[in-house]
PDB file of C-alpha atoms in Angstrom:
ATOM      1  CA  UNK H 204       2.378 -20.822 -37.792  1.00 47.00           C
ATOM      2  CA  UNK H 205      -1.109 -20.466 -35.636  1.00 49.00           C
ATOM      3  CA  UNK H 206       0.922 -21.455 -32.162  1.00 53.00           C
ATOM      4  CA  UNK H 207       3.378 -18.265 -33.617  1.00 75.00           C
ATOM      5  CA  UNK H 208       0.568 -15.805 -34.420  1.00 73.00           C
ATOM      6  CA  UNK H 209      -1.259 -17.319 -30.943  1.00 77.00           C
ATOM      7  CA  UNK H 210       2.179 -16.338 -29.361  1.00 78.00           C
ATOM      8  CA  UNK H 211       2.572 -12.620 -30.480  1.00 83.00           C
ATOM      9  CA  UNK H 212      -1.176 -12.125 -29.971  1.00 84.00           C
ATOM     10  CA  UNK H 213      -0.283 -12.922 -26.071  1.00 83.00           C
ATOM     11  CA  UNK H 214       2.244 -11.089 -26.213  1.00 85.00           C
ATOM     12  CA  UNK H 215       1.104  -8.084 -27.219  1.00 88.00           C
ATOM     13  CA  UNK H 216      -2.061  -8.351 -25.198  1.00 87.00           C
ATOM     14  CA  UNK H 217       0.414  -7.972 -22.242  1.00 85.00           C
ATOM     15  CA  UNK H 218       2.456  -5.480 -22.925  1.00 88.00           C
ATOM     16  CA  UNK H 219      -0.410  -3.426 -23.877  1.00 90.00           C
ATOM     17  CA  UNK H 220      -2.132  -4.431 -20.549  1.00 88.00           C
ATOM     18  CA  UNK H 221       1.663  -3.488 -18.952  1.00 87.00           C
ATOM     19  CA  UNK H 222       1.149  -0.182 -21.044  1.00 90.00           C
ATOM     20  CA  UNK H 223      -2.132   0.233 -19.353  1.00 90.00           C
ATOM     21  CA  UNK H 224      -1.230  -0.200 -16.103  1.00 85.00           C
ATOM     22  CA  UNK H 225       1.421   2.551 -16.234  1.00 88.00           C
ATOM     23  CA  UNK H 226      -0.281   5.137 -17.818  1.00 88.00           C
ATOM     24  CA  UNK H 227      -3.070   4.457 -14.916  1.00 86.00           C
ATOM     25  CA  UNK H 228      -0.371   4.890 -11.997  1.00 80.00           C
ATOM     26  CA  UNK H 229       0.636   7.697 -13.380  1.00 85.00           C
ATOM     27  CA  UNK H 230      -3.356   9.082 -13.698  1.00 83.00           C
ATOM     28  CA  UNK H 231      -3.032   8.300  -9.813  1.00 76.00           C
ATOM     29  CA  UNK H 232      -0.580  11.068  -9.003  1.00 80.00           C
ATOM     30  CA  UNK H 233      -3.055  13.822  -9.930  1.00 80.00           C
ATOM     31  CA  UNK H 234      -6.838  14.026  -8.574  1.00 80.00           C
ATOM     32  CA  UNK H 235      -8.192  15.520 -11.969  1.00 82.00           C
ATOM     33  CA  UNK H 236      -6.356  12.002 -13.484  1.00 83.00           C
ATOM     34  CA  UNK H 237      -7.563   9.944 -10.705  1.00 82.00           C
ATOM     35  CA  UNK H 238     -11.007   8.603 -12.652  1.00 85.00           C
ATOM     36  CA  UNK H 239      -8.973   8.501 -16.001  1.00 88.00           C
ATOM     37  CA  UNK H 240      -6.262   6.524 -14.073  1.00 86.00           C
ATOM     38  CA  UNK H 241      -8.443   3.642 -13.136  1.00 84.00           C
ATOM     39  CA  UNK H 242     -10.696   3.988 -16.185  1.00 88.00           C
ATOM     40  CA  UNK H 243      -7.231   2.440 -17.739  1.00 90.00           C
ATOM     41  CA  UNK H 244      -6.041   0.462 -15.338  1.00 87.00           C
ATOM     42  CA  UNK H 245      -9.286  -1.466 -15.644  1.00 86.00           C
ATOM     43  CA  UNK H 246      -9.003  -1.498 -19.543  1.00 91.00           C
ATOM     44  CA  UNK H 247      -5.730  -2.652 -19.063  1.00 89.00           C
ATOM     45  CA  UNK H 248      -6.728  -6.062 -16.812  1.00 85.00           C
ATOM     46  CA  UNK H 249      -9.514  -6.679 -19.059  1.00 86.00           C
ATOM     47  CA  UNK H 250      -6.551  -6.492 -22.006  1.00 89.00           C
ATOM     48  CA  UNK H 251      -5.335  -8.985 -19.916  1.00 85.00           C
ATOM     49  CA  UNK H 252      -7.258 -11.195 -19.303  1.00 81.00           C
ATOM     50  CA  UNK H 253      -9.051 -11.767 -22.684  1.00 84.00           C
ATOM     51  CA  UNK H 254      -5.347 -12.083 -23.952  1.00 84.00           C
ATOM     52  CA  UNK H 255      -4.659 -14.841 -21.411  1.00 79.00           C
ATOM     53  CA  UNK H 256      -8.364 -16.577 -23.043  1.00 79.00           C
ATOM     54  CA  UNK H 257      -6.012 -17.854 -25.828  1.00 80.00           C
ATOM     55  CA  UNK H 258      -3.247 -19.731 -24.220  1.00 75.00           C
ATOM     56  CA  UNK H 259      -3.241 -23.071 -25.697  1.00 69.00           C
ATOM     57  CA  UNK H 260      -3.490 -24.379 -22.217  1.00 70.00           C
ATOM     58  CA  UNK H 261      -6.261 -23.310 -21.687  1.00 70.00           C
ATOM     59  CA  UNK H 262      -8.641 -26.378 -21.999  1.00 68.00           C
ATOM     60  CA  UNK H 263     -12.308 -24.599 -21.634  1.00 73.00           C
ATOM     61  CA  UNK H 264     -12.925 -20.637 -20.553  1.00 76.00           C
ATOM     62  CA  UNK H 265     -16.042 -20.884 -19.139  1.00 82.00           C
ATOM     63  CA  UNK H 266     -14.500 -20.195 -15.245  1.00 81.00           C
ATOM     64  CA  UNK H 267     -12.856 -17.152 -16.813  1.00 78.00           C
ATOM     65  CA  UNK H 268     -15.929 -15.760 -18.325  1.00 81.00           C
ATOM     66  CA  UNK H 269     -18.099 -16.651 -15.183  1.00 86.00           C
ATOM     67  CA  UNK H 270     -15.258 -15.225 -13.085  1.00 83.00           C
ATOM     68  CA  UNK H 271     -15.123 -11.745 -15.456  1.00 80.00           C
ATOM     69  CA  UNK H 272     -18.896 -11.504 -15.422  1.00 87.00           C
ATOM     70  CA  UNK H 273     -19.398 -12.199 -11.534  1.00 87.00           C
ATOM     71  CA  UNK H 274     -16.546 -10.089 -10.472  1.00 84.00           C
ATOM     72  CA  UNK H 275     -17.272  -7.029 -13.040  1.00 84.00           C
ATOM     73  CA  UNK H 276     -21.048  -7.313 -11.356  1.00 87.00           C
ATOM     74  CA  UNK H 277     -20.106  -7.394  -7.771  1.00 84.00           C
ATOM     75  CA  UNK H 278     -17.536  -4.501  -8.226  1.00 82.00           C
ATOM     76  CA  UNK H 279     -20.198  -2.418 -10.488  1.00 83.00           C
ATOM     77  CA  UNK H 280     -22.415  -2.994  -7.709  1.00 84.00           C
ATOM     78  CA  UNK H 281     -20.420  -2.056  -5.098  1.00 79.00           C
ATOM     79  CA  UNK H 282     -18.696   0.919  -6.717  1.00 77.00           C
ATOM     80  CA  UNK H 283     -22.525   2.413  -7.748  1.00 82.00           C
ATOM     81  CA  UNK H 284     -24.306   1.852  -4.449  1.00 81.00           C
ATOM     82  CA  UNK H 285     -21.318   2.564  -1.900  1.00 79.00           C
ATOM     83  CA  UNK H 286     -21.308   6.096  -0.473  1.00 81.00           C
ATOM     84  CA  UNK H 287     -17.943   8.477  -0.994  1.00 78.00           C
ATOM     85  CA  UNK H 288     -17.232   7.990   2.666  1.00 80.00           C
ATOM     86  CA  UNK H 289     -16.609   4.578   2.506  1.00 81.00           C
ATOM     87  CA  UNK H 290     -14.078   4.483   0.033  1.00 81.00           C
ATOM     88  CA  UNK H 291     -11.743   3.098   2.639  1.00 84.00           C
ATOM     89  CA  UNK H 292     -13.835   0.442   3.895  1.00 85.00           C
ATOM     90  CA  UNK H 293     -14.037  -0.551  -0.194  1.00 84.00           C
ATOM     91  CA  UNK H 294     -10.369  -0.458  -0.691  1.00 83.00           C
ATOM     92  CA  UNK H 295      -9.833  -2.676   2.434  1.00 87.00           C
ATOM     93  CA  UNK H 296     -11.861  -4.950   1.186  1.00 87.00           C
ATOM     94  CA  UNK H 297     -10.639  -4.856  -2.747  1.00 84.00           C
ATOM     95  CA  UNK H 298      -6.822  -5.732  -1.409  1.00 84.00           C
ATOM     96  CA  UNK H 299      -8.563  -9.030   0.612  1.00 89.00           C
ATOM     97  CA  UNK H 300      -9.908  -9.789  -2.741  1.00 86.00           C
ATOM     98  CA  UNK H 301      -6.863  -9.272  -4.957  1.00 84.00           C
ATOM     99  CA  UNK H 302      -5.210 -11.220  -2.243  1.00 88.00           C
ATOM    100  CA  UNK H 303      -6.994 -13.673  -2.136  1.00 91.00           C
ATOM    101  CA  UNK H 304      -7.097 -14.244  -5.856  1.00 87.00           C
ATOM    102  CA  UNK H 305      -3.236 -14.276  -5.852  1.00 86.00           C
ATOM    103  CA  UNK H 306      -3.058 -16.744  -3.150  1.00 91.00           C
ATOM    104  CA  UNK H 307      -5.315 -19.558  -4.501  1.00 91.00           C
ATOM    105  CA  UNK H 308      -3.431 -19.416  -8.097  1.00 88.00           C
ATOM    106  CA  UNK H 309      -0.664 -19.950  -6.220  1.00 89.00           C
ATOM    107  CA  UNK H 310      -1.589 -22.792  -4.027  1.00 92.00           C
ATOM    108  CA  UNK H 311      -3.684 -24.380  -6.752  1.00 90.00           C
ATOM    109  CA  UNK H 312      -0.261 -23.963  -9.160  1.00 88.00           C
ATOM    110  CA  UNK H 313       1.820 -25.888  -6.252  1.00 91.00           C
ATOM    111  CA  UNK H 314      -1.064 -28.658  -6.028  1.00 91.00           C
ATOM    112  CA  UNK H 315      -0.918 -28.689  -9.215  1.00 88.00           C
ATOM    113  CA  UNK H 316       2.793 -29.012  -9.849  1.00 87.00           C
ATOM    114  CA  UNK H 317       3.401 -31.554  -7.026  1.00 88.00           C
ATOM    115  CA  UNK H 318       0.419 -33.688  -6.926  1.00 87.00           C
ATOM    116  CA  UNK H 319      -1.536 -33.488 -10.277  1.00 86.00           C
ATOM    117  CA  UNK H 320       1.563 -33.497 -12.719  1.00 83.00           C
ATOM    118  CA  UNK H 321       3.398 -35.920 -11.144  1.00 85.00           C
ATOM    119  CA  UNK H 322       0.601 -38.225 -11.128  1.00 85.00           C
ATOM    120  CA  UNK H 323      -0.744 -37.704 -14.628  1.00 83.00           C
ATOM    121  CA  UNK H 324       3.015 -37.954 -15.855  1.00 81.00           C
ATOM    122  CA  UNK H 325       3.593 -41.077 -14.201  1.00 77.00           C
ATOM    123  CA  UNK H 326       0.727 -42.812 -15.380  1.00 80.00           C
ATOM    124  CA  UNK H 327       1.229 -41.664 -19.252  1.00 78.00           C
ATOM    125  CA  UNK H 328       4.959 -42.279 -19.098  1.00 80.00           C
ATOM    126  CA  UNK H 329       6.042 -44.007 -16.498  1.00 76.00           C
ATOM    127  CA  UNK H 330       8.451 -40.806 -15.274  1.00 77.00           C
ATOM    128  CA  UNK H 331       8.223 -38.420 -12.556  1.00 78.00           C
ATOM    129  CA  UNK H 332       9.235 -34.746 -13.058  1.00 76.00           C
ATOM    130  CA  UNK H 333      11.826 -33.317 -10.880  1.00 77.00           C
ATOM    131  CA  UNK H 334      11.264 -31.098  -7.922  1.00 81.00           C
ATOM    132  CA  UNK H 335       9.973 -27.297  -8.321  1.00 82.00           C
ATOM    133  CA  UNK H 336      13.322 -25.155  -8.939  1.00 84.00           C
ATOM    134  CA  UNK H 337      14.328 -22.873  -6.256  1.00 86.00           C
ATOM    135  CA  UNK H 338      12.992 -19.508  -8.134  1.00 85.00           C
ATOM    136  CA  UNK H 339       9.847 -21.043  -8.710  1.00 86.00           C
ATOM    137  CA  UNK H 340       9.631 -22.337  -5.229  1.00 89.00           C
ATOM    138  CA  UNK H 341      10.758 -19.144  -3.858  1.00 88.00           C
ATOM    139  CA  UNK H 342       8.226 -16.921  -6.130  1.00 87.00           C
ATOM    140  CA  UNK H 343       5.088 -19.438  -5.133  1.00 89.00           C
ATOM    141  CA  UNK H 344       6.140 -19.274  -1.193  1.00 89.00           C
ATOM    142  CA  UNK H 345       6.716 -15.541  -1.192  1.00 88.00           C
ATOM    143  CA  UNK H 346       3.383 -15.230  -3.008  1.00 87.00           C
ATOM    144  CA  UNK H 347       1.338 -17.174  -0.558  1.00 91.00           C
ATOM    145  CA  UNK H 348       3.133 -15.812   2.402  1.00 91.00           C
ATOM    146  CA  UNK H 349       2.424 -12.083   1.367  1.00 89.00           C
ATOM    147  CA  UNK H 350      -0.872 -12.768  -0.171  1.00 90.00           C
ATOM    148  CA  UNK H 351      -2.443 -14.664   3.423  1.00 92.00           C
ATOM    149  CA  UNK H 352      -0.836 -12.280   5.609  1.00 91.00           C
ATOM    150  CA  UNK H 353      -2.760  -9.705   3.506  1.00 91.00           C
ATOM    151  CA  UNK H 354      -6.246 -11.394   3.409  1.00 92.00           C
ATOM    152  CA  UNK H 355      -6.400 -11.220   7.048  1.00 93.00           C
ATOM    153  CA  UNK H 356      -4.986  -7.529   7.592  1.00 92.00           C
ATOM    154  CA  UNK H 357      -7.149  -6.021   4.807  1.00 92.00           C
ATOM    155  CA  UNK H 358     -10.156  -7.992   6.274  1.00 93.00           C
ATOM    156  CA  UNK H 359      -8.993  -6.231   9.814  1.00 93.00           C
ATOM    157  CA  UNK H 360      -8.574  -2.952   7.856  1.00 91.00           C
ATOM    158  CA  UNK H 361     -11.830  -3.232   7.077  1.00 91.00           C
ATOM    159  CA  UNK H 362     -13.636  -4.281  10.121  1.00 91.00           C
ATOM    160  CA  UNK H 363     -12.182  -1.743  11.738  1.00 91.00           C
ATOM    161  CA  UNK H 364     -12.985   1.061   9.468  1.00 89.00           C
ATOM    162  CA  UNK H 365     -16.962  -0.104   9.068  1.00 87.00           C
ATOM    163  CA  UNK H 366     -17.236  -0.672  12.749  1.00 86.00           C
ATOM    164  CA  UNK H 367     -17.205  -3.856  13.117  1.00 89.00           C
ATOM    165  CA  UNK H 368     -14.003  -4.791  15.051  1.00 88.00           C
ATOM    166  CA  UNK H 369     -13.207  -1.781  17.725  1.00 88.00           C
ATOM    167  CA  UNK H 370     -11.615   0.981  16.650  1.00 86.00           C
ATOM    168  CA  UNK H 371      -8.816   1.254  19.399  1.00 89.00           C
ATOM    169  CA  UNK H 372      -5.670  -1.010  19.459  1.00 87.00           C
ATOM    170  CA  UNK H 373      -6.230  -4.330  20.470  1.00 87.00           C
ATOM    171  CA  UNK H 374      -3.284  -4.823  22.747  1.00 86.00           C
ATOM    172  CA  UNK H 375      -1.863  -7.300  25.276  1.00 86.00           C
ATOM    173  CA  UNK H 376       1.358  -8.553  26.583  1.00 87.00           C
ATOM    174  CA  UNK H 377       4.291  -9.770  24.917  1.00 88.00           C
ATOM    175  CA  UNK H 378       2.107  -8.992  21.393  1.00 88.00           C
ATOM    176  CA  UNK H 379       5.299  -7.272  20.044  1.00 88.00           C
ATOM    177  CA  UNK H 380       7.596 -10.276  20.799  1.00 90.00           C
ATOM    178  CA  UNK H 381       4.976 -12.805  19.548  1.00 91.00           C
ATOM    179  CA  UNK H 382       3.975 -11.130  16.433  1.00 91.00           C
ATOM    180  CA  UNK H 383       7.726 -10.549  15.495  1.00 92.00           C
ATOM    181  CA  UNK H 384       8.312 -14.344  16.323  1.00 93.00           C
ATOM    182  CA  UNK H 385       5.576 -15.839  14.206  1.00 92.00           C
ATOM    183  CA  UNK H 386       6.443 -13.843  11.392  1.00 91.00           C
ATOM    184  CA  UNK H 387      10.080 -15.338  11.747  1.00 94.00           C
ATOM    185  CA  UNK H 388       8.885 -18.335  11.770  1.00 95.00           C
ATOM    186  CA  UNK H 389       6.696 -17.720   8.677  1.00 93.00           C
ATOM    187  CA  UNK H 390      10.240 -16.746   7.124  1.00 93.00           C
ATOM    188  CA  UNK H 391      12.183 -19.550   7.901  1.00 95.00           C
ATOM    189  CA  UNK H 392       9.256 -21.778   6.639  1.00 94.00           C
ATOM    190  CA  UNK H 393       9.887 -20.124   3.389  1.00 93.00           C
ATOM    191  CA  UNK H 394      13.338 -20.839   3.158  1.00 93.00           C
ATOM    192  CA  UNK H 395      12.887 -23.803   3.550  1.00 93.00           C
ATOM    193  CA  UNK H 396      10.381 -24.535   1.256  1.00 92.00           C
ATOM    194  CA  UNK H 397      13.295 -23.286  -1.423  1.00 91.00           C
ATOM    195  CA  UNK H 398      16.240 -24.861   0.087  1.00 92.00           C
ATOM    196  CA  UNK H 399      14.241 -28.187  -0.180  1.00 89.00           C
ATOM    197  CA  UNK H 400      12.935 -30.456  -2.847  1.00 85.00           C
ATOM    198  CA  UNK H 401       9.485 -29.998  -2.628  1.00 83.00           C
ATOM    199  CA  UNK H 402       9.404 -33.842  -3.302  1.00 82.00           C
ATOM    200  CA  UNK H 403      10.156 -34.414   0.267  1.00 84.00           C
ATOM    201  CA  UNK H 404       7.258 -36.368   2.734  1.00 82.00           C
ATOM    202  CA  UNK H 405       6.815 -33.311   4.768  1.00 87.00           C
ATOM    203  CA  UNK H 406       7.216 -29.827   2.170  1.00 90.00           C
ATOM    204  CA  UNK H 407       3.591 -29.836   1.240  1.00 90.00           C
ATOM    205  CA  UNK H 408       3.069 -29.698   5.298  1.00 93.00           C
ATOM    206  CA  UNK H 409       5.236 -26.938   5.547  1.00 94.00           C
ATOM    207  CA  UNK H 410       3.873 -25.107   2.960  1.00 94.00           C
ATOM    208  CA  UNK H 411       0.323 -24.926   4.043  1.00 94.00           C
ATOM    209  CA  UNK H 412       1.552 -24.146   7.401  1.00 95.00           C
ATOM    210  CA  UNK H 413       2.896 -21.086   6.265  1.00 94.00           C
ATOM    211  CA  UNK H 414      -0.058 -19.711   4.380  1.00 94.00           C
ATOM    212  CA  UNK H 415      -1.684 -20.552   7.479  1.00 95.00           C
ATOM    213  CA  UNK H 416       0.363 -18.507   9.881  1.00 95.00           C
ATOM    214  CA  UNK H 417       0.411 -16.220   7.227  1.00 93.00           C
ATOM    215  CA  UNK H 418      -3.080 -15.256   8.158  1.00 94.00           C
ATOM    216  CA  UNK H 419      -2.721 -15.544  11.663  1.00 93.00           C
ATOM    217  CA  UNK H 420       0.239 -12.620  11.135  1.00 92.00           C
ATOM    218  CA  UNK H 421      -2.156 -10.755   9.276  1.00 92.00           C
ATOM    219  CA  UNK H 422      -4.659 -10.711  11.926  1.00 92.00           C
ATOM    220  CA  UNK H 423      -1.827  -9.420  14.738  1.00 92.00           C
ATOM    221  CA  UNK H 424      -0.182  -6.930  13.126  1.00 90.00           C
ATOM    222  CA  UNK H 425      -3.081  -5.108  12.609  1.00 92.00           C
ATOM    223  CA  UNK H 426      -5.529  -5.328  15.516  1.00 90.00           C
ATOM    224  CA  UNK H 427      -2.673  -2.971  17.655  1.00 91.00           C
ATOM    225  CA  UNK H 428      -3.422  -0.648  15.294  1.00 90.00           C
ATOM    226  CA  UNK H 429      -6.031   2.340  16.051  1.00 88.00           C
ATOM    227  CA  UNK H 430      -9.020   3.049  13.549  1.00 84.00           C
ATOM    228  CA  UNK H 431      -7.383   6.611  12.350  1.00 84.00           C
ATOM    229  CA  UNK H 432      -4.177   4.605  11.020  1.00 86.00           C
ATOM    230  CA  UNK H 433      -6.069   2.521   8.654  1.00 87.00           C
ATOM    231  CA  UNK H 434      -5.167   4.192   5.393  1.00 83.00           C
ATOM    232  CA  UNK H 435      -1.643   4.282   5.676  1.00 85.00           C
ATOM    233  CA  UNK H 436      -2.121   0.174   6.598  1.00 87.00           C
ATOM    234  CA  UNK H 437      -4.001   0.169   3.522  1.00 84.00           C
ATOM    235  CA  UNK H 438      -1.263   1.443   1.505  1.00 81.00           C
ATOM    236  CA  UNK H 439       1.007  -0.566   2.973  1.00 83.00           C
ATOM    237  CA  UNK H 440      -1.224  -3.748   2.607  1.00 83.00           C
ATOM    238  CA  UNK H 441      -1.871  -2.626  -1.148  1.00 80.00           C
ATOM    239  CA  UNK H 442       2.258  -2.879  -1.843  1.00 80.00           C
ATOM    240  CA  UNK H 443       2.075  -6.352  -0.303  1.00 79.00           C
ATOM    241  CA  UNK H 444      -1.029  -7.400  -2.223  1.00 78.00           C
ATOM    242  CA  UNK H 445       1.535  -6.034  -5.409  1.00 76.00           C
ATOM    243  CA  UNK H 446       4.259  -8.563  -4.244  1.00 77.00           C
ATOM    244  CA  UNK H 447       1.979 -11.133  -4.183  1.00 79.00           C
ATOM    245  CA  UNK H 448       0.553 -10.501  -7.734  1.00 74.00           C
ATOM    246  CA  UNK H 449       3.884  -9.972  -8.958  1.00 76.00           C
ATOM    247  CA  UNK H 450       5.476 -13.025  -7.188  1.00 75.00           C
ATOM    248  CA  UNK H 451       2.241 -14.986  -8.786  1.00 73.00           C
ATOM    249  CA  UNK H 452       3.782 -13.741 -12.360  1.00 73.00           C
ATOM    250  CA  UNK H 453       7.043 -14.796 -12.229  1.00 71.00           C
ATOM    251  CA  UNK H 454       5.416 -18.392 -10.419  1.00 70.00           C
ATOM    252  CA  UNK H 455       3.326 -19.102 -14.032  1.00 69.00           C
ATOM    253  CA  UNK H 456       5.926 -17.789 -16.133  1.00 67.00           C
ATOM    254  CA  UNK H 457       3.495 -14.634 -17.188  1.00 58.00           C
ATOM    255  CA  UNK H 458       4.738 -10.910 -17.536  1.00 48.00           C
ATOM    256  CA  UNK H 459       1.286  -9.551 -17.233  1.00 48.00           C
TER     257      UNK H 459
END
């Protein structure tokens, strides 16, 4: 009966941090909401993640709380002593962040679920589990590939805005054909990451090599870009850094 009453409290943590999170989008739409909007927003994450402190797996939440104070001190700091005009520069560097997050849960999740299970498993039981299914392949790979690519182009974003990478496009031959290719091949590294098992010799390989070129596509698609376009690559870097979080979601089986 404690699992059960552990289980709704979950539950209803997330769909009131779900709640939250819509109400604060919709703040978004009006400036005289704006500050409202991601008064709840935040309230709504926070929901979250104190909800999340009572999973059962949860063995000890002492990185959570250290991770919730650090992060709450950096981004009061940052949000109090950071002039109006960089705003920009302090969304940039939010998405790398948020990014970032999402892309070390899910590489530490496919570690976990391809080296540390099997192992442990093995050793208690003498069985191995089968290979990752191809949804939850397909959400970790299409997390980590969104979530690198938008590490690097935030952190551009943001050099570029605070003056620390020039301001005009950074441009040189055949940069159209080569960024288009590598990103291709970041795709087809994905697929086949789903199509197979990822108990093969060479799919962890493959898999770091795309969150690696991941970030190396991040870096090109945004250095052609001049200093004046930045916010609209912000926005567009801030629906990828969504993918990612989402993709992360549907990778641990959470709806928050």
């Amino acid at each position: 009966m404690a699992a059960n009453w552990r289980d709704y409290l979950i539950q209803a943590a997330y769909l009131a941090a779900s709640v939250l999170f819509i109400l604060g989008l919709k703040g978004l739409t009006a400036p005289d909401k704006a500050r409202r909007g991601m008064q709840l927003a935040a309230i709504g994450m926070l929901v979250a993640v104190v909800g999340t402190l009572f999973h059962q797996q949860i063995i000890t939440p002492i990185w959570i709380f250290t991770g919730l104070v650090l992060g709450s001190g950096i981004g009061a700091a940052i949000s109090i002593w950071m002039p109006m005009t960089a705003i920009p520069q302090r969304t940039a560097i939010s998405h790398a962040c948020g990014a970032l997050a999402a892309t070390l849960v899910g590489i530490a999740h496919y570690h976990f679920m391809t080296v540390v299970l099997p192992a442990t498993q093995q050793a208690e039981t003498g069985t191995i589990p089968g290979p990752l299914s191809a949804v939850e392949m397909g959400a970790l790979g299409f997390e980590v590939m969104f979530g690198s690519l938008t590490i690097t182009g935030s952190l551009m974003a943001f050099g570029k805005l605070q003056g620390l990478l020039p301001s005009a496009p950074i441009t040189y031959r055949f940069q159209n054909g080569l960024n288009i290719g590598l990103f291709v091949v970041t795709v087809c590294l994905f697929f086949y990451l789903v199509i197979t098992p990822s108990t093969a010799s060479a799919h962890a390989a493959v898999f770091y090599l795309m969150a690696l070129i991941g970030l190396g596509v991040g870096v090109l698609i945004v250095v052609p870009i001049g200093g004046a376009d930045m916010p609209v690559v912000i926005s567009l870097l801030n629906s990828y850094a969504g993918l990612a979080s989402s993709a992360m979601g549907i990778a641990l089986g959470t709806t928050c």
